[in-house]
Short mmCIF file of C-alpha atoms and ligand atoms in Angstrom, two decimals:
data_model
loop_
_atom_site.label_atom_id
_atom_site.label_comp_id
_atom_site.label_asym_id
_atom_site.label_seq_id
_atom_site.Cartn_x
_atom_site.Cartn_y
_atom_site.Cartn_z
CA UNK H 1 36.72 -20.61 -57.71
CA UNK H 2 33.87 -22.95 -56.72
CA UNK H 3 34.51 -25.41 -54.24
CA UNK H 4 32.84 -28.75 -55.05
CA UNK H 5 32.55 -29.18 -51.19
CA UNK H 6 33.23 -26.59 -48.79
CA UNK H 7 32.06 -27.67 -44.58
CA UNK H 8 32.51 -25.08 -42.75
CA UNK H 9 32.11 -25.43 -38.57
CA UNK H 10 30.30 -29.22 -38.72
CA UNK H 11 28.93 -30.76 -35.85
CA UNK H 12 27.71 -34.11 -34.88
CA UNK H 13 26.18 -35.12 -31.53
CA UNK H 14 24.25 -38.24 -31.51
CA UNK H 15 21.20 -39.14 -30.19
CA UNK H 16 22.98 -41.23 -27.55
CA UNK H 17 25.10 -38.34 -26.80
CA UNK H 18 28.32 -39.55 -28.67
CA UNK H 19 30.64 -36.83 -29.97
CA UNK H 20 30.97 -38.00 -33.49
CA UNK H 21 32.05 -34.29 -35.49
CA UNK H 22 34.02 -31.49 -33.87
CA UNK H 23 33.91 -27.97 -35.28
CA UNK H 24 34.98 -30.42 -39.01
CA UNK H 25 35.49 -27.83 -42.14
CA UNK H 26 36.62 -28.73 -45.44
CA UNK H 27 37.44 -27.47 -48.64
CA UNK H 28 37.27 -29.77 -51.54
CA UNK H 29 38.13 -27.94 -55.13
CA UNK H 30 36.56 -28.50 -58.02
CA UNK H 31 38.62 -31.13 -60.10
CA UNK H 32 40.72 -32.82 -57.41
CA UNK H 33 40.76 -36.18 -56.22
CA UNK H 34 40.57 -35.67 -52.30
CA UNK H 35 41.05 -38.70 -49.31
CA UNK H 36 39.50 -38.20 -46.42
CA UNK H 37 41.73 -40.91 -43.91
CA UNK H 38 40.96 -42.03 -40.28
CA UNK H 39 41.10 -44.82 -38.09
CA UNK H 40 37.74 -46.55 -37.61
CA UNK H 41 35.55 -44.50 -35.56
CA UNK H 42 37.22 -41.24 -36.75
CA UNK H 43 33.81 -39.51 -37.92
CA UNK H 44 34.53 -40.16 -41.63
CA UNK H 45 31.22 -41.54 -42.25
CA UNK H 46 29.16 -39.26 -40.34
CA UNK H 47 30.64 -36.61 -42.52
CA UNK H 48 29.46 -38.39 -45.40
CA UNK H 49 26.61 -39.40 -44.17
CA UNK H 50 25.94 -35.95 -44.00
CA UNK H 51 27.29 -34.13 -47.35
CA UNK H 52 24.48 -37.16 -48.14
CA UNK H 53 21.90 -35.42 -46.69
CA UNK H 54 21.65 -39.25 -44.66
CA UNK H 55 22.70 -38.05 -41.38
CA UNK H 56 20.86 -35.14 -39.58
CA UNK H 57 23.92 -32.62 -38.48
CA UNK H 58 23.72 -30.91 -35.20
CA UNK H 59 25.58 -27.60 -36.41
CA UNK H 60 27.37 -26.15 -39.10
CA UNK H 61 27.40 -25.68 -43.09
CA UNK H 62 27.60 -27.89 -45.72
CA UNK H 63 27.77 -26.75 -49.44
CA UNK H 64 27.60 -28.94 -52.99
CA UNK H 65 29.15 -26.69 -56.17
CA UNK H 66 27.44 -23.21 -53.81
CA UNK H 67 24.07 -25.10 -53.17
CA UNK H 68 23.58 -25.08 -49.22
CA UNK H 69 21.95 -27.85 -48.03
CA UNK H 70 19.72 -26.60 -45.71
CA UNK H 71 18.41 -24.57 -48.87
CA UNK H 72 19.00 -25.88 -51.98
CA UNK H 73 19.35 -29.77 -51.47
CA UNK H 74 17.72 -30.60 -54.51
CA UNK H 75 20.02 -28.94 -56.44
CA UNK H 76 22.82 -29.41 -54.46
CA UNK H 77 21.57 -33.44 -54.53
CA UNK H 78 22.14 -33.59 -58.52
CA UNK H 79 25.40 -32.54 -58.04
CA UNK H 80 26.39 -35.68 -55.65
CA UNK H 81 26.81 -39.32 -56.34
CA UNK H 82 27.49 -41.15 -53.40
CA UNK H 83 28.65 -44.89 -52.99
CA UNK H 84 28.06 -46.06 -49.59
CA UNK H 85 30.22 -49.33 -47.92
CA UNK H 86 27.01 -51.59 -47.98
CA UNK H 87 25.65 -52.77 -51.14
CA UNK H 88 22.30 -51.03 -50.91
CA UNK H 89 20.54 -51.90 -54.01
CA UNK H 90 17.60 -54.49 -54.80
CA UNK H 91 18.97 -57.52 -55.38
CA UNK H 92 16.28 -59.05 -57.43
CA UNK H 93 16.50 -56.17 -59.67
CA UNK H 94 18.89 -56.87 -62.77
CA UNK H 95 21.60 -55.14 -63.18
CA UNK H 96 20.64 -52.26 -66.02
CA UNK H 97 17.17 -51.88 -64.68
CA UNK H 98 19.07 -50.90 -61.02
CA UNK H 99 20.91 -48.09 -63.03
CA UNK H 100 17.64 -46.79 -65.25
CA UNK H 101 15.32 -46.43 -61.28
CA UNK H 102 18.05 -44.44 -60.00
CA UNK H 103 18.16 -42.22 -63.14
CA UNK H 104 13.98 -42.21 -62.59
CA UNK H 105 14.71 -40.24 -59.35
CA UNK H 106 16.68 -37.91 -61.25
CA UNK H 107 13.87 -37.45 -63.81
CA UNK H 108 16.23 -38.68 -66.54
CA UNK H 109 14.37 -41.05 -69.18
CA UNK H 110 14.67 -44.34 -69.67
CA UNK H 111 16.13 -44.00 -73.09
CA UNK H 112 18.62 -41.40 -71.97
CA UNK H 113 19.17 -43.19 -68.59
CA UNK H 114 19.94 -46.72 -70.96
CA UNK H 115 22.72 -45.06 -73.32
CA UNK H 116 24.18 -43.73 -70.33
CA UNK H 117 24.37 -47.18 -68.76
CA UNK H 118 25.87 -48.49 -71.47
CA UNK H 119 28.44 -46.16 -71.22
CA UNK H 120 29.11 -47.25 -67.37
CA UNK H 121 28.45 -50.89 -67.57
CA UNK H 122 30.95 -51.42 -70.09
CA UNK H 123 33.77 -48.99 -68.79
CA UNK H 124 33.33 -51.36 -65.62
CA UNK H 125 33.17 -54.60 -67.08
CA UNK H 126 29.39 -55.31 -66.11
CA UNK H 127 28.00 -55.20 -70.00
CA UNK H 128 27.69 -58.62 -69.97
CA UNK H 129 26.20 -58.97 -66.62
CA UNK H 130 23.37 -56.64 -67.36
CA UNK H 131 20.33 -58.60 -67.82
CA UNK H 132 21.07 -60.54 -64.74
CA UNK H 133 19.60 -60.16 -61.22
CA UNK H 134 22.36 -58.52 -59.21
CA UNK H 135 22.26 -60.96 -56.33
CA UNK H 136 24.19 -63.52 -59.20
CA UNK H 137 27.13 -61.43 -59.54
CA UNK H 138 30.27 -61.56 -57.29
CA UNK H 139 31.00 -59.17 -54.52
CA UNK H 140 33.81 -57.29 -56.33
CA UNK H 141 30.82 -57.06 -59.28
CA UNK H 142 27.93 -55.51 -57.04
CA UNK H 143 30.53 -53.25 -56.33
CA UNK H 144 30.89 -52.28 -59.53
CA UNK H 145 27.14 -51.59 -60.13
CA UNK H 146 26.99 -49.20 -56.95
CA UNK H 147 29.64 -46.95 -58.64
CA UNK H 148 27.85 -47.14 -62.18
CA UNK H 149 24.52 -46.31 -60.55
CA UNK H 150 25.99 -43.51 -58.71
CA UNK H 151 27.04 -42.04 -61.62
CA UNK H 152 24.31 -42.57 -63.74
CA UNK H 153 23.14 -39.03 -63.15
CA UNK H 154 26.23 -37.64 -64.11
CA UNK H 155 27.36 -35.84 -60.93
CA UNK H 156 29.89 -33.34 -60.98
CA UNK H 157 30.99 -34.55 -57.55
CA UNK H 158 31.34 -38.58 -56.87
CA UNK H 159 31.80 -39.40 -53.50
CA UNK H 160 32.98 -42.71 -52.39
CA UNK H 161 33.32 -44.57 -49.08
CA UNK H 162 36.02 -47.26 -48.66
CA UNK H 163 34.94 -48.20 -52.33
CA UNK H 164 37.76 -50.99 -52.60
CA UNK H 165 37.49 -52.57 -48.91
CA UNK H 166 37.63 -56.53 -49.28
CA UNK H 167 38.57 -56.17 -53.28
CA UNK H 168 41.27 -57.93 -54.58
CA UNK H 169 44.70 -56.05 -55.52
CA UNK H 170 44.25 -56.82 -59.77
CA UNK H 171 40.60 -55.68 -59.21
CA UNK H 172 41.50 -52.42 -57.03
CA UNK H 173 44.11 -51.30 -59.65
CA UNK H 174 41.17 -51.72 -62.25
CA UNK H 175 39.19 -49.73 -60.01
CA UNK H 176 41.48 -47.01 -59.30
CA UNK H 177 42.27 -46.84 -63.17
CA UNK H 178 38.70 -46.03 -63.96
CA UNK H 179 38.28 -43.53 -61.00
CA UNK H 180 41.32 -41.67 -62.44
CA UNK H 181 39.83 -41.67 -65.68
CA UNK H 182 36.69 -39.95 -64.88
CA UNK H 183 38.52 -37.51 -62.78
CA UNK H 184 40.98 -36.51 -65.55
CA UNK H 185 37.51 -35.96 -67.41
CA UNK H 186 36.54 -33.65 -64.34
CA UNK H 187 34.59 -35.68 -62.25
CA UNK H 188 35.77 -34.64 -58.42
CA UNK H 189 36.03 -37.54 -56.74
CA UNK H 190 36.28 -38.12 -52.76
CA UNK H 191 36.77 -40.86 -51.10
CA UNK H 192 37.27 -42.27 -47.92
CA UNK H 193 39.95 -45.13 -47.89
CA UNK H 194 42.02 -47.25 -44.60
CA UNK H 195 44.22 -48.42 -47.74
CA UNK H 196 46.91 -45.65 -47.04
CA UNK H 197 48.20 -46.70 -50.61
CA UNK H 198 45.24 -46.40 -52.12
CA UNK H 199 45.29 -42.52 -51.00
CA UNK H 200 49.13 -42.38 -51.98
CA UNK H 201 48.13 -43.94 -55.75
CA UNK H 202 45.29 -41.63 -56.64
CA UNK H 203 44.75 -38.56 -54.92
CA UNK H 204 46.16 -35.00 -54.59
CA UNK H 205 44.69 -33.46 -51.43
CA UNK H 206 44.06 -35.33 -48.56
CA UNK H 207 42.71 -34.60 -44.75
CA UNK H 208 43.35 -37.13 -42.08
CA UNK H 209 40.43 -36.82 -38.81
CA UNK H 210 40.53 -38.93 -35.74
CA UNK H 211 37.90 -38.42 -33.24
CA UNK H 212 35.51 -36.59 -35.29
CA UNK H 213 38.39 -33.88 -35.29
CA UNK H 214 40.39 -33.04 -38.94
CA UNK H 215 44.05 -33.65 -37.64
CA UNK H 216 45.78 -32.83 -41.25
CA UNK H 217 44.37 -31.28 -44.51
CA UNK H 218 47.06 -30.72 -47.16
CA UNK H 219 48.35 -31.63 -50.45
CA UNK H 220 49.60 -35.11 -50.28
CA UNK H 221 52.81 -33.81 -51.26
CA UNK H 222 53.29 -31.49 -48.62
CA UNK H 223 52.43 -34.08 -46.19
CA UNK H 224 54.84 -36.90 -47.21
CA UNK H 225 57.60 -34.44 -46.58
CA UNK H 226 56.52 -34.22 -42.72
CA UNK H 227 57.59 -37.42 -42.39
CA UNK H 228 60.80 -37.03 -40.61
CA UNK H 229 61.69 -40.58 -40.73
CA UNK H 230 61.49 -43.61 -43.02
CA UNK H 231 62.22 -47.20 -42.11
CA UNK H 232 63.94 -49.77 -44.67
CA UNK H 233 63.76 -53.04 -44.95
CA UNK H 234 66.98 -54.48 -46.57
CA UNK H 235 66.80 -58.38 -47.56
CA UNK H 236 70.04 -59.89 -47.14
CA UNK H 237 71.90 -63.47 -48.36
CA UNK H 238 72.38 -65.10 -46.30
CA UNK H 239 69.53 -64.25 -44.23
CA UNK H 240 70.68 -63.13 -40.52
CA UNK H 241 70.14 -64.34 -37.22
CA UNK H 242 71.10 -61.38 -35.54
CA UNK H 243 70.92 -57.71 -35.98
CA UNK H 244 74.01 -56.24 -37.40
CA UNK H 245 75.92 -54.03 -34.97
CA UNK H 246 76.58 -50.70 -37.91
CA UNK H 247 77.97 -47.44 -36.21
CA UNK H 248 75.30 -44.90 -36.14
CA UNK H 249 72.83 -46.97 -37.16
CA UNK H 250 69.65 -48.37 -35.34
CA UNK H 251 69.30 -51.84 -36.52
CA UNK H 252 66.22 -54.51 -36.02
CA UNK H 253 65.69 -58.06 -37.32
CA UNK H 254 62.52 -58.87 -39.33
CA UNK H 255 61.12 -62.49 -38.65
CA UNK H 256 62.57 -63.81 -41.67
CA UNK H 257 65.96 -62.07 -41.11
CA UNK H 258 66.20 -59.34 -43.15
CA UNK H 259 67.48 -55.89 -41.34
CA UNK H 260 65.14 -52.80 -40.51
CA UNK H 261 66.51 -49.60 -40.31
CA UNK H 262 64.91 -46.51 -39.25
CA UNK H 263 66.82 -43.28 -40.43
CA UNK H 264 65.75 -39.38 -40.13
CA UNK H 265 64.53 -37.93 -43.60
CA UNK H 266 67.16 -37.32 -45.93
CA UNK H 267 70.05 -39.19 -44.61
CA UNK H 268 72.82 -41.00 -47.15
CA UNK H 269 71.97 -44.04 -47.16
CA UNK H 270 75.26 -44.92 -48.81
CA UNK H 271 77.23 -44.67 -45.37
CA UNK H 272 75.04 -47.70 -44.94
CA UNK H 273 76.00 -49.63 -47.94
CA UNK H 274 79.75 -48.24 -46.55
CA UNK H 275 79.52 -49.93 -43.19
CA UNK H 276 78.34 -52.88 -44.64
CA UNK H 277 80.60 -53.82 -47.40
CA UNK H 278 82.90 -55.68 -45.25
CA UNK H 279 80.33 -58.15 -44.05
CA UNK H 280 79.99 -61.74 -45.03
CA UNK H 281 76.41 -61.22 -46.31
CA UNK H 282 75.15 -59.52 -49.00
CA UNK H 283 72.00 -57.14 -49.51
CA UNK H 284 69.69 -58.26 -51.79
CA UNK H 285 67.07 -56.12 -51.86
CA UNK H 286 65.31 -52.88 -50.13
CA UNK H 287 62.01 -52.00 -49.48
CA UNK H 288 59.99 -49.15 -47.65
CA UNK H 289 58.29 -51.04 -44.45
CA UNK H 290 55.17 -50.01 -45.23
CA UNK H 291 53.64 -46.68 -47.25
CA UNK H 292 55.14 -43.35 -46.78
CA UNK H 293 51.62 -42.27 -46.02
CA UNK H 294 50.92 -44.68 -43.59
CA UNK H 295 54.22 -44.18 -41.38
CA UNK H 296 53.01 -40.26 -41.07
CA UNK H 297 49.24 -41.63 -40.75
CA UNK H 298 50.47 -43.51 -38.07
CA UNK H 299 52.94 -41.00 -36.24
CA UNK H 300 50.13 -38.71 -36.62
CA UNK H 301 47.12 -40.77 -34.86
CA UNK H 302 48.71 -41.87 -32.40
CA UNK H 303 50.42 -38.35 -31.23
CA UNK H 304 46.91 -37.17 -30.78
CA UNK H 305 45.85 -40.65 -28.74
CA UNK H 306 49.16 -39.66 -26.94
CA UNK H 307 47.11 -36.34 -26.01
CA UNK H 308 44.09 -37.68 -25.09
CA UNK H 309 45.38 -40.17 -22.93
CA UNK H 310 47.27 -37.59 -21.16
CA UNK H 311 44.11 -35.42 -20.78
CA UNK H 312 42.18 -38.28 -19.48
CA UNK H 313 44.66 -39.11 -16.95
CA UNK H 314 44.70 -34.89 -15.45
P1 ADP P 1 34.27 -43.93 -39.30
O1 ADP P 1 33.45 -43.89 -40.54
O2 ADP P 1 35.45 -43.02 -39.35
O3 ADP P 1 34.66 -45.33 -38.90
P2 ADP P 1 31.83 -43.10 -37.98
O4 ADP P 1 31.49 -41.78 -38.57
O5 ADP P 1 31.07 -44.30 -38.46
O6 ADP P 1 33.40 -43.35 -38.09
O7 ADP P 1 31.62 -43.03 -36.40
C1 ADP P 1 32.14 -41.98 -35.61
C2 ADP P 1 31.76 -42.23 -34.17
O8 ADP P 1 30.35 -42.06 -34.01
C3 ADP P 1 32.07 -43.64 -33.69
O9 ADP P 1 32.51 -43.56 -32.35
C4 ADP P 1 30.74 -44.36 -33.78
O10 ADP P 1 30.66 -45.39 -32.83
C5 ADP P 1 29.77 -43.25 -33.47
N1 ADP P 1 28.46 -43.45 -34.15
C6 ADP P 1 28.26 -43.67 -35.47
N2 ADP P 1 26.95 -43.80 -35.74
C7 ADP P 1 26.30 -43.65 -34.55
C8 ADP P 1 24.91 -43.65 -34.15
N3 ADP P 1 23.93 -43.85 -35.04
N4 ADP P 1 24.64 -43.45 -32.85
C9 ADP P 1 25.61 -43.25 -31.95
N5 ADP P 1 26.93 -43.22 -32.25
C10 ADP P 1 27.28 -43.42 -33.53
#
């Protein structure tokens, strides 16, 4: 099956000499809805930068849908829409006319270019905005227009870097809700996110590079079940001063008093409910501490800063 990205060997040296992509390959299927996570600095925009024909690589293949980009990248170009961090776009322009110049470049006409914006503008909640210079509309709008004008060429691969970074939650969930939408219409969408949830919510395959090296690439599921451990919060009334002393339990206090508890993968919780039924406080609640994704993101990351630090130190 076609791969709607497939890096194979990719380098980066830059100009200054920094080691930004080691020996990075990829596969991205057609149809999924990929992450690519990593700490800042990682590489993850140098890889983009380069699947966006932006960045000049130093080594190494990089195909769209089977178009090489060292000899198709015109074809392989139609294939791509890419939504960078920055807002990019002229922001005198108004808002429609920004989507029908892009579609120019394409060599889509206007009138084609205009029902397709329509389409775009009011799936994202712009149609009302679209006679109006861009520089009037909010951040979480300009946003907004970046993603319609990336798709305005209808690309079979959407690629998307840290599109909900400063965005508030209720406008993130409407984002994510329209990103899963035109994946489930087969749009292959990648993105590169620090929100581990984000990657938890929406996608299916995900790679995880620190360093400019790819650390992790595997179906989400298969890596939430390396976690080994998981750590609880449990909110309890009263709220505690002290950590409980539970046998065969590891028990912290949380600011505001409620107990953390770390425990390995698969373990009954309920001999915790057990040891605690004869205390005079109740639990009121539990939550995870933070993402599932985020606790392996992090035992991950810094296990491989644990190995550098110990190379730099031979
Ligand atoms: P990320 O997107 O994961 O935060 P980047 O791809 O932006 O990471 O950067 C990877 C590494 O390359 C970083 O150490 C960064 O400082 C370095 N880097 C990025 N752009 C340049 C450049 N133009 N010249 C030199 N070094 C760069």
């Amino acid at each position: 099956m076609t791969n709607a990205l497939e890096i194979v060997s990719l380098n980066k040296t830059y100009d200054n000499g920094h080691v930004a992509l080691k020996d990075v390959s990829l596969n991205v299927k057609k149809g999924d809805f990929f992450a690519l996570l990593g700490p800042n600095g990682a590489g993850k925009s140098t890889t983009l930068g380069i699947v966006s024909s932006l960045v000049n690589k130093t080594s190494g293949t990089v195909k769209i849908f089977d178009y090489d980009l060292d000899r198709e990248l015109e074809k392989a170009k139609t294939c791509l829409g890419v939504v960078p961090q920055e807002v990019n776009f002229n922001q005198f322009e108004k808002v429609e006319h920004i989507l029908v110049t892009q579609a120019g470049y394409y060599g889509i006409p206007a009138s084609e270019a205009k029902q397709t914006a329509e389409v775009y503008l009011k799936a994202l909640g712009l149609w009302e905005k679209r006679n109006e210079p861009a520089r009037m509309l909010s951040g979480g709008m300009k946003r907004r227009v970046m993603i319609a004008r990336a798709l305005i060429h209808k690309p079979k691969l959407l690629i998307l870097d840290e599109p909900t970074a400063g965005v508030d939650i209720e406008l993130r969930r409407s984002m994510w809700k329209f990103l899963q939408e035109i994946n489930d219409a087969g749009t292959t969408i990648i993105l590169t996110t620090h929100y581990l949830e984000e990657a938890e919510e929406l996608c299916r395959n995900i790679a995880i590079i620190d360093k400019g090296e790819i650390l992790e690439n595997s179906p989400k599921h298969e890596l939430l079940s390396k976690l080994t451990k998981q750590t609880y919060v449990f909110e309890t009334t009263p709220p505690l001063s002290k950590a409980p002393e539970l046998d065969g339990y590891d028990t912290a206090l949380t600011y505001d008093g409620a107990i953390e508890l770390t425990v390995e993968q698969g373990r009954d919780l309920g001999t915790f409910f057990d040891a605690v039924k004869d205390e005079d406080w109740k639990v009121l609640g539990i939550r995870n501490k933070s993402n599932r994704l985020e606790e392996l993101f992090l035992s991950l990351v810094s296990s491989s800063q644990d190995l550098n630090s110990k190379e730099q130190t031979k």
